[in-house]
Short mmCIF file of C-alpha atoms in Angstrom, two decimals:
data_model
loop_
_atom_site.label_atom_id
_atom_site.label_comp_id
_atom_site.label_asym_id
_atom_site.label_seq_id
_atom_site.Cartn_x
_atom_site.Cartn_y
_atom_site.Cartn_z
CA MET A 217 56.98 -55.66 15.69
CA GLY A 218 53.90 -56.97 16.77
CA ALA A 219 51.10 -54.43 18.10
CA THR A 220 48.79 -55.34 21.11
CA ALA A 221 45.01 -55.13 20.41
CA GLU A 222 42.79 -52.61 22.35
CA PRO A 223 41.41 -54.11 25.40
CA ALA A 224 37.75 -55.48 24.90
CA VAL A 225 34.53 -55.32 27.17
CA GLU A 226 32.46 -58.18 27.85
CA ARG A 227 28.45 -57.31 27.79
CA GLU A 228 26.03 -58.61 30.24
CA SER A 229 25.66 -62.20 30.88
CA GLU A 230 22.25 -63.80 30.92
CA GLY A 231 22.07 -63.89 34.45
CA GLY A 232 22.01 -59.98 34.50
CA GLY A 233 25.86 -60.32 35.81
CA ARG A 234 28.03 -57.21 35.52
CA GLY A 235 30.56 -56.54 32.39
CA THR A 236 34.33 -56.89 33.27
CA GLU A 237 37.17 -55.25 31.57
CA GLU A 238 39.59 -57.86 29.88
CA GLU A 239 42.82 -57.64 28.20
CA GLY A 240 42.84 -58.07 24.32
CA ARG A 241 44.84 -61.06 23.07
CA GLU A 242 47.87 -60.71 20.60
CA GLU A 243 46.87 -63.11 17.95
CA LYS A 244 49.38 -63.32 15.04
CA LEU A 245 49.41 -65.68 11.91
CA GLY A 246 52.29 -65.57 9.60
CA GLY A 247 54.05 -62.70 11.47
CA GLU A 248 50.80 -60.52 10.83
CA GLU A 249 48.41 -59.24 13.45
CA LEU A 250 44.56 -60.17 13.65
CA LYS A 251 42.12 -57.62 15.25
CA ASP A 252 39.96 -58.34 17.74
CA VAL A 253 36.88 -60.15 16.82
CA GLU A 254 34.46 -58.70 19.33
CA ARG A 255 35.38 -55.06 18.41
CA GLY A 256 34.70 -55.51 14.73
CA GLU A 257 38.28 -55.40 13.54
CA VAL A 258 38.37 -58.48 11.50
CA GLY A 259 37.05 -56.99 8.73
CA PHE A 260 40.15 -57.14 6.44
CA ARG A 261 43.56 -58.90 6.62
CA LYS A 262 46.48 -57.28 4.99
CA GLY A 263 48.55 -59.75 2.83
CA VAL A 264 52.00 -60.06 1.77
CA ASP A 265 51.77 -57.68 -1.12
CA GLY A 266 50.19 -55.15 1.29
CA SER A 267 46.64 -55.55 0.08
CA TYR A 268 43.39 -56.06 2.15
CA GLN A 269 41.84 -59.71 1.88
CA HIS A 270 38.14 -60.56 2.42
CA PRO A 271 37.15 -61.67 5.83
CA THR A 272 36.24 -65.25 4.57
CA GLU A 273 39.73 -65.75 3.29
CA TYR A 274 41.39 -65.79 6.91
CA ASN A 275 41.52 -68.73 9.20
CA ALA A 276 37.86 -69.34 9.97
CA SER A 277 38.68 -72.09 12.73
CA MET A 278 38.73 -69.15 14.96
CA MET A 279 34.93 -69.07 15.02
CA ARG A 280 34.16 -72.57 16.15
CA GLY A 281 30.34 -72.19 16.69
CA LEU A 282 27.43 -70.72 18.91
CA HIS A 283 27.34 -70.95 22.51
CA PRO A 284 25.52 -73.90 23.65
CA THR A 285 23.24 -72.17 26.26
CA ASN A 286 23.37 -68.41 24.69
CA PRO A 287 23.28 -67.85 21.00
CA LEU A 288 24.34 -64.38 21.29
CA ARG A 289 27.95 -65.43 22.39
CA ILE A 290 30.34 -67.11 20.03
CA VAL A 291 33.05 -69.59 20.92
CA ILE A 292 36.20 -68.08 19.56
CA ASN A 293 39.38 -70.37 20.18
CA GLY A 294 37.79 -72.39 23.06
CA GLY A 295 36.57 -68.96 24.82
CA THR A 296 33.34 -67.18 25.10
CA ARG A 297 32.84 -63.64 23.97
CA VAL A 298 29.56 -61.57 23.26
CA THR A 299 29.71 -60.05 19.82
CA THR A 300 29.83 -56.26 19.85
CA PRO A 301 27.83 -54.58 16.86
CA SER A 302 30.76 -52.37 16.18
CA PRO A 303 31.31 -50.88 12.66
CA VAL A 304 33.78 -52.52 10.28
CA HIS A 305 35.32 -49.04 9.49
CA ALA A 306 37.11 -48.64 12.92
CA SER A 307 39.35 -51.15 12.09
CA ILE A 308 40.48 -49.82 8.68
CA PRO A 309 43.15 -47.05 8.30
CA ARG A 310 42.01 -43.29 6.91
CA SER A 311 44.38 -43.73 4.28
CA THR A 312 42.93 -46.96 2.75
CA PRO A 313 40.07 -47.11 0.79
CA THR A 314 37.10 -48.99 1.91
CA PRO A 315 36.18 -51.81 -0.45
CA SER A 316 32.60 -51.53 -1.79
CA TYR A 317 29.99 -54.63 -1.56
CA PRO A 318 26.56 -54.89 -3.03
CA SER A 319 24.10 -53.43 -0.48
CA VAL A 320 21.48 -55.98 0.65
CA PRO A 321 18.24 -54.36 2.06
CA ARG A 322 17.31 -55.41 5.38
CA SER A 323 13.52 -55.61 6.75
CA THR A 324 13.71 -53.73 9.86
CA PRO A 325 10.68 -54.45 12.09
CA THR A 326 8.33 -51.84 12.82
CA PRO A 327 7.94 -51.64 16.53
CA GLN A 328 4.15 -52.30 17.79
CA SER A 329 2.59 -49.39 19.74
CA ILE A 330 1.31 -50.75 22.97
CA PRO A 331 -1.59 -49.07 24.37
CA THR A 332 -1.24 -47.13 27.61
CA LEU A 333 -2.82 -48.40 30.86
CA ASN A 334 -2.39 -45.40 32.69
CA SER A 335 -4.12 -42.73 30.23
CA ARG A 336 -4.70 -39.35 32.00
CA LYS A 337 -7.28 -38.19 29.64
CA TYR A 338 -11.25 -37.60 30.77
CA THR A 339 -13.45 -39.70 28.51
CA ASN A 340 -16.66 -38.55 27.00
CA LYS A 341 -16.32 -34.68 28.13
CA PHE A 342 -20.01 -33.85 26.96
CA SER A 343 -21.69 -36.62 28.56
CA LEU A 344 -19.71 -35.86 31.80
CA PHE A 345 -20.70 -32.30 31.45
CA LEU A 346 -24.37 -33.20 31.07
CA PHE A 347 -24.33 -35.47 34.08
CA LEU A 348 -22.66 -33.03 36.35
CA LEU A 349 -25.28 -30.19 35.25
CA HIS A 350 -28.04 -32.56 35.98
CA LEU A 351 -26.63 -34.03 39.20
CA VAL A 352 -26.21 -30.13 40.33
CA ILE A 353 -29.95 -29.62 39.34
CA ALA A 354 -31.18 -32.50 40.85
CA VAL A 355 -29.43 -31.78 44.05
CA GLY A 356 -30.80 -28.45 44.08
CA LEU A 357 -34.27 -29.60 43.30
CA VAL A 358 -34.35 -32.04 45.91
CA GLY A 359 -32.96 -29.68 48.45
CA PHE A 360 -35.73 -27.32 47.62
CA LEU A 361 -38.49 -30.02 47.97
CA VAL A 362 -37.16 -31.08 51.31
CA PHE A 363 -37.51 -27.38 52.37
CA LYS A 364 -41.05 -27.31 50.89
CA GLY A 365 -41.83 -30.54 52.85
CA ILE A 366 -40.74 -29.20 56.02
CA GLN A 367 -42.34 -25.77 55.37
CA GLY A 368 -45.31 -27.62 54.73
CA LEU A 369 -45.60 -29.22 57.95
CA ILE A 370 -44.81 -26.16 59.72
CA GLU A 371 -46.84 -23.37 58.15
CA SER A 372 -49.17 -24.77 55.63
CA SER A 373 -53.02 -25.43 56.14
CA GLU A 374 -54.50 -28.29 58.33
CA ASP A 375 -55.28 -30.55 55.24
CA ILE A 376 -51.71 -30.26 53.78
CA LYS A 377 -50.17 -31.12 57.41
CA LYS A 378 -52.22 -33.98 58.07
CA TRP A 379 -51.53 -35.49 54.37
CA GLU A 380 -47.76 -34.74 54.96
CA LYS A 381 -47.99 -36.62 58.50
CA ASN A 382 -49.44 -39.64 56.96
CA VAL A 383 -46.86 -39.76 54.34
CA LEU A 384 -44.31 -39.46 56.93
CA LYS A 385 -46.02 -41.95 59.06
CA TYR A 386 -47.34 -44.57 56.40
CA TYR A 387 -45.16 -44.02 53.54
CA VAL A 388 -41.39 -43.47 54.50
CA PRO A 389 -41.00 -46.38 57.04
CA GLN A 390 -41.97 -48.81 54.32
CA VAL A 391 -39.67 -47.40 51.59
CA GLU A 392 -36.93 -47.10 53.82
CA ALA A 393 -37.25 -50.81 55.09
CA ALA A 394 -37.22 -51.83 51.56
CA SER A 395 -33.98 -49.97 51.22
CA PHE A 396 -32.31 -52.11 54.04
CA LEU A 397 -33.85 -55.26 52.82
CA SER A 398 -32.72 -54.69 49.41
CA ILE A 399 -29.09 -54.00 50.59
CA THR A 400 -29.30 -57.31 52.58
CA LEU A 401 -30.69 -59.40 49.67
CA ALA A 402 -27.77 -57.58 47.18
CA PHE A 403 -25.03 -58.90 48.96
CA ALA A 404 -26.65 -62.40 49.63
CA TRP A 405 -27.18 -62.66 45.76
CA GLN A 406 -23.71 -61.47 45.21
CA LYS A 407 -22.03 -63.95 47.80
CA ALA A 408 -24.03 -66.77 46.69
CA VAL A 409 -23.09 -66.20 43.01
CA ARG A 410 -19.73 -66.18 44.16
CA GLU A 411 -19.83 -69.30 46.48
CA TRP A 412 -22.38 -71.52 44.35
CA PRO A 413 -22.27 -70.53 40.62
CA LYS A 414 -23.51 -73.85 39.20
CA LEU A 415 -26.35 -73.92 41.66
CA MET A 416 -27.48 -70.17 41.43
CA VAL A 417 -27.98 -69.57 37.71
CA PRO A 418 -30.71 -71.97 37.33
CA PHE A 419 -32.10 -70.64 40.76
CA ILE A 420 -32.25 -67.19 39.86
CA LEU A 421 -34.14 -67.88 36.68
CA TRP A 422 -36.97 -69.76 38.38
CA SER A 423 -37.05 -67.83 41.61
CA THR A 424 -37.82 -64.87 39.66
CA PHE A 425 -40.70 -66.23 38.18
CA VAL A 426 -41.79 -67.62 41.48
CA THR A 427 -41.48 -64.37 43.40
CA SER A 428 -42.86 -61.99 40.55
CA LEU A 429 -45.72 -64.25 40.07
CA SER A 430 -46.31 -64.38 44.05
CA ALA A 431 -45.97 -60.38 44.03
CA GLY A 432 -48.63 -59.85 41.19
CA ALA A 433 -50.99 -62.54 43.05
CA LEU A 434 -50.62 -60.58 46.52
CA LEU A 435 -51.44 -57.12 44.65
CA LEU A 436 -54.66 -58.83 42.80
CA CYS A 437 -55.76 -60.17 46.30
CA PHE A 438 -56.26 -56.62 47.81
CA GLN A 439 -58.87 -55.90 44.82
CA THR A 440 -58.44 -52.41 44.27
CA PRO A 441 -57.79 -50.76 40.65
CA PRO A 442 -54.28 -49.33 41.45
CA THR A 443 -53.15 -52.79 42.95
CA ASP A 444 -54.95 -54.96 40.39
CA GLY A 445 -53.16 -52.89 37.50
CA VAL A 446 -49.71 -53.51 39.26
CA GLY A 447 -50.23 -57.05 39.66
CA VAL A 448 -51.37 -57.92 36.40
CA CYS A 449 -48.03 -56.04 35.00
CA PHE A 450 -45.94 -58.66 37.68
CA ILE A 451 -48.09 -61.41 36.54
CA ALA A 452 -47.64 -60.75 32.80
CA PHE A 453 -43.58 -60.33 33.50
CA ALA A 454 -43.71 -63.76 35.38
CA ILE A 455 -45.18 -65.51 32.41
CA CYS A 456 -42.67 -64.06 29.95
CA ASN A 457 -39.99 -65.01 32.54
CA GLY A 458 -41.16 -68.60 32.57
CA LEU A 459 -40.97 -68.70 28.82
CA TYR A 460 -37.46 -67.29 28.79
CA ALA A 461 -36.41 -69.62 31.47
CA CYS A 462 -37.27 -72.75 29.40
CA TRP A 463 -36.18 -70.82 26.25
CA VAL A 464 -32.43 -70.59 27.51
CA SER A 465 -32.38 -73.69 29.75
CA GLN A 466 -29.85 -75.20 27.37
CA ARG A 467 -27.19 -72.06 27.88
CA THR A 468 -27.45 -72.32 31.70
CA LYS A 469 -24.48 -74.92 31.88
CA PHE A 470 -22.05 -72.60 29.81
CA CYS A 471 -23.13 -69.65 31.88
CA CYS A 472 -22.20 -71.66 34.96
CA ILE A 473 -18.88 -72.56 33.74
CA MET A 474 -18.10 -68.77 32.76
CA PHE A 475 -19.27 -67.52 36.27
CA LEU A 476 -16.84 -70.18 37.60
CA LYS A 477 -13.82 -69.45 35.52
CA SER A 478 -14.18 -65.56 35.52
CA LEU A 479 -14.82 -65.51 39.52
CA GLU A 480 -11.41 -67.17 40.25
CA PRO A 481 -9.16 -64.18 40.49
CA LEU A 482 -11.27 -62.43 43.28
CA SER A 483 -9.46 -64.38 45.98
CA LYS A 484 -6.48 -62.47 45.09
CA PHE A 485 -8.17 -59.09 45.56
CA PRO A 486 -9.76 -58.95 49.12
CA ASP A 487 -10.83 -55.45 48.95
CA ILE A 488 -12.52 -55.77 45.75
CA ASN A 489 -15.93 -55.28 47.29
CA ARG A 490 -14.96 -51.63 48.85
CA PRO A 491 -16.46 -49.75 45.82
CA ILE A 492 -19.63 -51.82 45.84
CA TYR A 493 -19.83 -51.03 49.44
CA ALA A 494 -19.22 -47.19 48.70
CA MET A 495 -21.92 -47.02 45.95
CA LEU A 496 -24.50 -48.71 47.99
CA GLY A 497 -23.92 -46.32 50.73
CA ALA A 498 -24.23 -43.59 48.56
CA GLY A 499 -27.11 -44.86 46.80
CA PHE A 500 -29.00 -45.34 50.06
CA LEU A 501 -28.16 -41.67 51.20
CA TRP A 502 -29.43 -40.41 48.05
CA MET A 503 -32.86 -42.44 48.11
CA SER A 504 -33.45 -41.54 51.46
CA LEU A 505 -33.21 -37.78 50.63
CA TRP A 506 -35.20 -38.52 47.25
CA ASN A 507 -38.02 -40.08 49.54
CA LEU A 508 -38.32 -36.59 51.60
CA ALA A 509 -38.29 -34.94 48.52
CA VAL A 510 -41.24 -36.74 47.12
CA ILE A 511 -43.20 -35.46 50.26
CA GLY A 512 -42.28 -31.96 49.43
CA ALA A 513 -43.50 -32.54 45.86
CA TRP A 514 -47.11 -32.77 47.30
CA ASN A 515 -47.19 -28.96 47.46
CA PHE A 516 -46.90 -28.18 44.27
CA LYS A 517 -49.62 -28.25 41.27
CA PHE A 518 -47.79 -30.67 38.84
CA THR A 519 -46.95 -33.18 41.43
CA PRO A 520 -46.99 -36.37 39.18
CA LEU A 521 -44.71 -34.41 36.46
CA ILE A 522 -42.05 -33.49 39.35
CA ILE A 523 -42.34 -37.10 40.64
CA ILE A 524 -41.64 -38.64 37.08
CA LEU A 525 -38.60 -36.31 36.72
CA LEU A 526 -37.32 -37.37 40.19
CA ALA A 527 -37.51 -40.88 39.26
CA LEU A 528 -35.55 -40.47 35.89
CA SER A 529 -32.79 -38.72 37.67
CA LEU A 530 -32.77 -41.44 40.19
CA ALA A 531 -32.65 -44.16 37.60
CA TRP A 532 -29.84 -42.31 35.82
CA VAL A 533 -27.77 -41.51 39.15
CA THR A 534 -28.17 -45.17 40.39
CA GLU A 535 -27.24 -46.57 36.93
CA VAL A 536 -24.00 -44.54 36.97
CA MET A 537 -23.17 -45.76 40.40
CA ARG A 538 -23.42 -49.34 39.03
CA ASN A 539 -21.40 -48.71 36.18
CA ILE A 540 -18.57 -46.96 38.48
CA ALA A 541 -18.32 -49.96 40.37
CA ASN A 542 -18.37 -51.95 37.16
CA ILE A 543 -15.52 -49.84 35.62
CA THR A 544 -13.75 -50.17 39.13
CA VAL A 545 -13.64 -54.10 39.40
CA SER A 546 -12.96 -54.13 35.35
CA ARG A 547 -9.83 -52.73 35.82
CA VAL A 548 -8.80 -54.63 38.57
CA ILE A 549 -9.53 -57.84 36.88
CA ALA A 550 -8.36 -56.54 33.24
CA LEU A 551 -4.94 -55.69 34.46
CA TYR A 552 -4.50 -59.10 36.11
CA TYR A 553 -5.27 -60.91 32.81
CA LEU A 554 -3.52 -58.52 30.54
CA ARG A 555 -0.52 -57.58 32.54
CA GLY A 556 -0.50 -60.26 35.42
CA MET A 557 -0.48 -57.25 37.66
CA GLN A 558 -2.25 -57.06 41.20
CA SER A 559 -3.31 -53.34 41.00
CA SER A 560 -4.81 -51.24 43.75
CA THR A 561 -8.41 -51.22 44.04
CA GLN A 562 -8.53 -48.18 45.83
CA PHE A 563 -6.34 -46.43 42.58
CA CYS A 564 -8.80 -48.04 40.11
CA PHE A 565 -11.96 -46.73 41.96
CA GLN A 566 -10.29 -43.10 41.94
CA ARG A 567 -9.97 -43.32 38.08
CA ALA A 568 -13.45 -44.44 37.71
CA LEU A 569 -14.55 -41.35 39.64
CA THR A 570 -12.70 -39.03 37.49
CA TYR A 571 -11.00 -39.93 34.11
CA ASN A 572 -13.69 -42.62 33.16
CA LEU A 573 -16.90 -41.03 34.59
CA GLY A 574 -17.85 -39.47 31.34
CA SER A 575 -17.90 -42.83 29.93
CA ALA A 576 -19.96 -44.20 32.74
CA CYS A 577 -22.53 -41.65 32.06
CA LEU A 578 -22.78 -42.04 28.51
CA GLY A 579 -22.90 -45.86 28.79
CA SER A 580 -25.52 -45.69 31.65
CA LEU A 581 -27.74 -44.17 28.79
CA PHE A 582 -26.79 -46.64 26.25
CA VAL A 583 -26.56 -50.04 27.82
CA PRO A 584 -30.26 -50.09 29.40
CA THR A 585 -31.60 -49.08 25.94
CA ILE A 586 -29.42 -51.72 24.31
CA GLU A 587 -30.66 -54.40 26.53
CA ALA A 588 -34.34 -53.35 26.03
CA LEU A 589 -33.65 -53.38 22.11
CA ARG A 590 -32.37 -56.86 22.42
CA ILE A 591 -35.61 -57.90 23.73
CA VAL A 592 -37.49 -56.25 21.17
CA ALA A 593 -35.49 -57.55 18.46
CA ARG A 594 -35.76 -61.09 19.53
CA GLY A 595 -39.44 -60.99 19.93
CA LEU A 596 -39.77 -59.18 16.72
CA ASN A 597 -37.64 -61.97 14.96
CA LEU A 598 -39.96 -64.70 16.00
CA LEU A 599 -42.91 -62.65 14.59
CA GLN A 600 -41.49 -61.69 11.13
CA GLY A 601 -42.92 -63.26 8.21
CA GLU A 602 -46.28 -63.34 9.62
CA ASP A 603 -47.33 -60.04 7.54
CA GLU A 604 -45.64 -57.58 5.64
CA PHE A 605 -46.12 -54.74 8.44
CA MET A 606 -44.25 -57.07 11.21
CA PHE A 607 -41.85 -57.83 8.52
CA SER A 608 -40.84 -54.41 8.08
CA CYS A 609 -40.52 -53.61 11.53
CA ALA A 610 -38.64 -56.41 12.46
CA ASN A 611 -36.06 -55.44 9.74
CA CYS A 612 -36.10 -52.08 10.99
CA CYS A 613 -35.25 -52.96 14.49
CA LEU A 614 -32.90 -55.34 13.39
CA SER A 615 -31.00 -52.79 11.34
CA LEU A 616 -30.90 -50.50 14.47
CA MET A 617 -29.79 -53.21 16.39
CA ASP A 618 -26.68 -54.06 14.27
CA PHE A 619 -25.75 -50.62 14.40
CA ILE A 620 -26.00 -50.12 18.19
CA PHE A 621 -24.05 -53.40 18.85
CA LYS A 622 -21.03 -51.82 17.13
CA PHE A 623 -21.18 -48.51 18.42
CA GLY A 624 -22.22 -49.22 21.95
CA ASN A 625 -22.29 -52.24 24.07
CA GLY A 626 -21.96 -53.47 27.36
CA TRP A 627 -18.65 -55.14 27.16
CA ALA A 628 -17.13 -51.85 26.22
CA PHE A 629 -16.52 -50.96 29.89
CA VAL A 630 -13.69 -53.35 29.81
CA GLN A 631 -11.59 -51.30 27.44
CA ILE A 632 -12.66 -48.15 29.11
CA ALA A 633 -11.35 -49.34 32.24
CA ALA A 634 -8.24 -51.04 31.01
CA TYR A 635 -6.89 -48.19 28.22
CA GLY A 636 -9.34 -45.10 29.07
CA LYS A 637 -10.84 -45.19 25.81
CA GLY A 638 -14.18 -43.63 25.16
CA PHE A 639 -17.59 -45.58 25.40
CA VAL A 640 -18.23 -45.59 21.53
CA LYS A 641 -14.37 -46.48 20.60
CA ALA A 642 -14.33 -48.87 23.25
CA SER A 643 -17.45 -50.33 22.08
CA GLN A 644 -16.05 -50.59 18.14
CA ASP A 645 -12.76 -51.85 19.35
CA THR A 646 -14.38 -54.50 21.65
CA TRP A 647 -16.86 -55.83 18.78
CA GLU A 648 -13.96 -55.82 16.31
CA LEU A 649 -11.93 -58.21 18.61
CA PHE A 650 -15.29 -60.33 19.19
CA GLU A 651 -15.33 -60.85 15.20
CA ARG A 652 -11.61 -61.38 14.67
CA GLN A 653 -11.81 -64.04 16.95
CA GLU A 654 -15.12 -65.54 16.11
CA MET A 655 -16.64 -64.92 19.34
CA VAL A 656 -19.99 -63.06 18.40
CA ARG A 657 -21.98 -66.04 18.54
CA ILE A 658 -20.82 -66.82 21.78
CA VAL A 659 -20.90 -63.39 23.50
CA ASP A 660 -24.51 -62.95 21.68
CA SER A 661 -25.93 -66.04 23.26
CA ASP A 662 -24.52 -65.12 26.63
CA ILE A 663 -26.95 -64.87 29.50
CA THR A 664 -25.04 -63.09 32.21
CA SER A 665 -26.63 -59.63 31.76
CA SER A 666 -30.02 -61.50 31.89
CA ILE A 667 -28.97 -63.32 35.02
CA CYS A 668 -27.91 -59.85 36.73
CA PHE A 669 -31.32 -58.48 35.72
CA LEU A 670 -33.31 -61.19 36.91
CA THR A 671 -31.54 -60.96 40.16
CA GLY A 672 -32.74 -57.42 40.61
CA VAL A 673 -36.01 -58.24 39.59
CA CYS A 674 -36.29 -61.21 42.23
CA SER A 675 -35.14 -58.63 44.98
CA GLY A 676 -37.62 -56.01 43.94
CA SER A 677 -40.25 -58.83 44.04
CA ILE A 678 -39.50 -59.51 47.29
CA CYS A 679 -39.36 -55.98 48.48
CA VAL A 680 -42.71 -55.53 46.83
CA ILE A 681 -44.16 -58.64 48.80
CA VAL A 682 -42.90 -57.23 52.39
CA ALA A 683 -43.93 -53.46 51.60
CA ALA A 684 -47.17 -54.20 50.05
CA ALA A 685 -48.19 -56.29 52.85
CA TRP A 686 -47.30 -53.90 55.62
CA THR A 687 -48.85 -50.94 53.59
CA PHE A 688 -52.10 -52.61 53.12
CA LYS A 689 -52.18 -53.19 56.92
CA VAL A 690 -51.62 -49.59 57.95
CA HIS A 691 -52.75 -47.40 54.98
CA ARG A 692 -54.44 -48.84 51.88
CA SER A 693 -54.50 -46.21 49.61
CA PHE A 694 -50.57 -46.22 49.61
CA THR A 695 -50.35 -49.89 48.77
CA ALA A 696 -49.90 -49.30 44.62
CA THR A 697 -47.57 -46.51 45.03
CA ILE A 698 -45.30 -48.03 47.65
CA SER A 699 -45.19 -51.25 45.61
CA LEU A 700 -43.63 -49.68 42.79
CA HIS A 701 -41.27 -47.34 44.95
CA ALA A 702 -40.16 -50.74 46.69
CA PHE A 703 -39.58 -52.48 43.77
CA CYS A 704 -37.56 -49.58 41.91
CA VAL A 705 -35.45 -49.74 45.34
CA GLY A 706 -34.78 -53.58 45.32
CA TYR A 707 -34.17 -53.61 41.72
CA LEU A 708 -31.48 -50.71 41.57
CA MET A 709 -29.56 -51.75 45.02
CA THR A 710 -29.17 -55.20 43.58
CA ARG A 711 -28.10 -54.34 40.24
CA ILE A 712 -24.95 -52.07 41.87
CA ALA A 713 -24.08 -55.20 43.73
CA MET A 714 -24.09 -57.58 40.77
CA ALA A 715 -21.89 -55.38 38.78
CA LEU A 716 -18.91 -57.52 40.40
CA PRO A 717 -19.82 -60.79 38.79
CA TYR A 718 -21.06 -59.04 35.53
CA ALA A 719 -17.75 -57.28 35.32
CA CYS A 720 -15.45 -60.70 36.02
CA VAL A 721 -17.56 -62.51 33.39
CA SER A 722 -17.20 -59.56 30.68
CA CYS A 723 -13.29 -59.22 31.74
CA TYR A 724 -12.70 -62.94 30.82
CA TYR A 725 -14.48 -62.52 27.38
CA VAL A 726 -12.71 -59.12 26.30
CA CYS A 727 -9.38 -60.25 27.57
CA TYR A 728 -9.56 -63.72 25.98
CA ALA A 729 -10.45 -61.96 22.78
CA GLU A 730 -7.41 -59.77 23.05
CA ASN A 731 -4.50 -62.58 24.02
CA PRO A 732 -6.43 -66.18 23.44
CA GLN A 733 -2.73 -67.68 24.20
CA ASN A 734 -2.73 -65.95 27.64
CA ARG A 735 -1.86 -68.72 30.22
CA LEU A 736 -4.46 -67.81 32.58
CA PHE A 737 -7.04 -68.78 30.19
CA ASP A 738 -8.06 -72.43 29.32
CA GLU A 739 -9.90 -74.20 26.71
CA THR A 740 -13.34 -73.45 27.79
CA ILE A 741 -14.14 -70.84 25.11
CA ARG A 742 -12.29 -72.81 22.29
CA ASP A 743 -14.09 -75.83 23.06
CA ARG A 744 -17.34 -73.89 22.96
CA GLN A 745 -16.38 -72.50 19.63
CA LYS A 746 -15.52 -76.13 18.10
CA MET A 747 -18.93 -77.28 19.24
CA ILE A 748 -20.69 -74.53 17.69
CA GLU A 749 -19.20 -75.17 14.54
CA SER A 750 -19.63 -78.73 14.70
CA ARG A 751 -23.21 -77.85 15.70
CA GLN A 752 -23.09 -80.19 18.86
CA GLU A 753 -24.10 -77.24 20.73
CA VAL A 754 -27.18 -75.21 19.94
CA VAL A 755 -27.08 -71.25 20.37
CA VAL A 756 -29.80 -68.62 19.86
CA PRO A 757 -27.94 -65.33 18.98
CA THR A 758 -28.94 -61.92 18.81
CA PRO A 759 -30.92 -61.75 15.51
CA ARG A 760 -29.05 -59.35 12.93
CA VAL A 761 -30.28 -58.08 9.64
CA PRO A 762 -30.09 -60.74 6.83
CA ALA A 763 -27.37 -60.16 4.32
CA ARG A 764 -29.76 -59.78 1.19
CA PHE A 765 -31.32 -56.55 3.19
CA ARG A 766 -28.16 -54.96 4.04
CA ARG A 767 -26.86 -52.03 1.46
CA ALA A 768 -23.89 -52.65 -0.25
#
């Protein structure tokens, strides 16, 4: 008396089709029933003597082979079914003892933890607290100084009234004009770099040399001690800039290629510039209030000290604004490279203003210091060996550089934006990625940050030329002060706008180091590595501490 097998349920197909219930077939061999393969009921077959036989002893011709298109399916008697991992014990009667077989240990793969892209933790809370505390104090101080300036215009003596009226008439207009000019130049530089990257890299190098030299020569022509001192500084910088442009001439071609490759995804995000607009607008309003606060500072005894503190506060605030824009753009581009996502720019901007603001504040203190030490380290590396003192200074500076580059670097903003890491942790992980992919020499010789820096210097020099010529015509005693002020305004505004191309290049490097096999990357970096290894390409990396001087 034959028994009917239990109905079998078919799994979902490759195309995601719905499983359908089908009836099990009665399959008998020699008057005895064969259980359903799909339900795991072929574990044993009952023989003539009533004993159970091993599965290999029954007719194996039932399993013809694998399905030609789907390896998860098995062809059974001309029909296709999906194997179901049901236990063998289900088909064995409870009264029958289960035969024992030697257990074979299986290697179970450990699932790799994928870092989350939606971290809700606030990063670097202590630096965030310090920045917010500083911001409250700065807003209070600026408001108080603006009030004192207005009070001085109304209630002070005639000398103070006259002085403040001269400042309002001959100082503020030039600085405001420099702010408008710097915003225009900032967008012009960014647009030009996005449209013609191959042309703009050498143009920025040499136009900075020309404009800074012209600004210095103009200030020397005024023939006053303050303008002569400022003019000499501009000329000295122009000479160093010219030497630097000659030194990195072999690296400009690769820098142009990196700009060209990294700026390609921007066409997919038409609103990517909105954070830049917001930061430039906020920067312009803050600088306008800052200018009025400088007027009120003249009513106090320690005027130079107050102005220096205001200048340091302005530099930190504008640097934080630049890094907020940097983190926003980095998250948009990094998610595109890492996950193929077209994320919302507005949402990324909100994250940069909240969860990642602490890292932006801490990085705003570290990164400019790192860039300055990088220049000093390269200069001392050229001089070391001349005498024992310079040799020890060079090694000390190089040791500091080696430490800083592992715990704080400008490429960390990509991982801060993508994974919500703290600044130090992101710096360490990013540098480990570069070391793992043998990209340290490539990122060390990259001149993207130098190009963005020189763009700011070029805008600042143009603002100096305009403001100094105007001020010398109307009020000569303000010429040197306004020149320095106009330079700072032009430099800071342009650096905010140039955060966009800088973030794109940083994302290209870091995301490539994380997944070199990504189809969005071509052979540019691999070819560069091969050329460096074969010594067909000469790079001048940031000098490191020689191995013989490192501690074991």
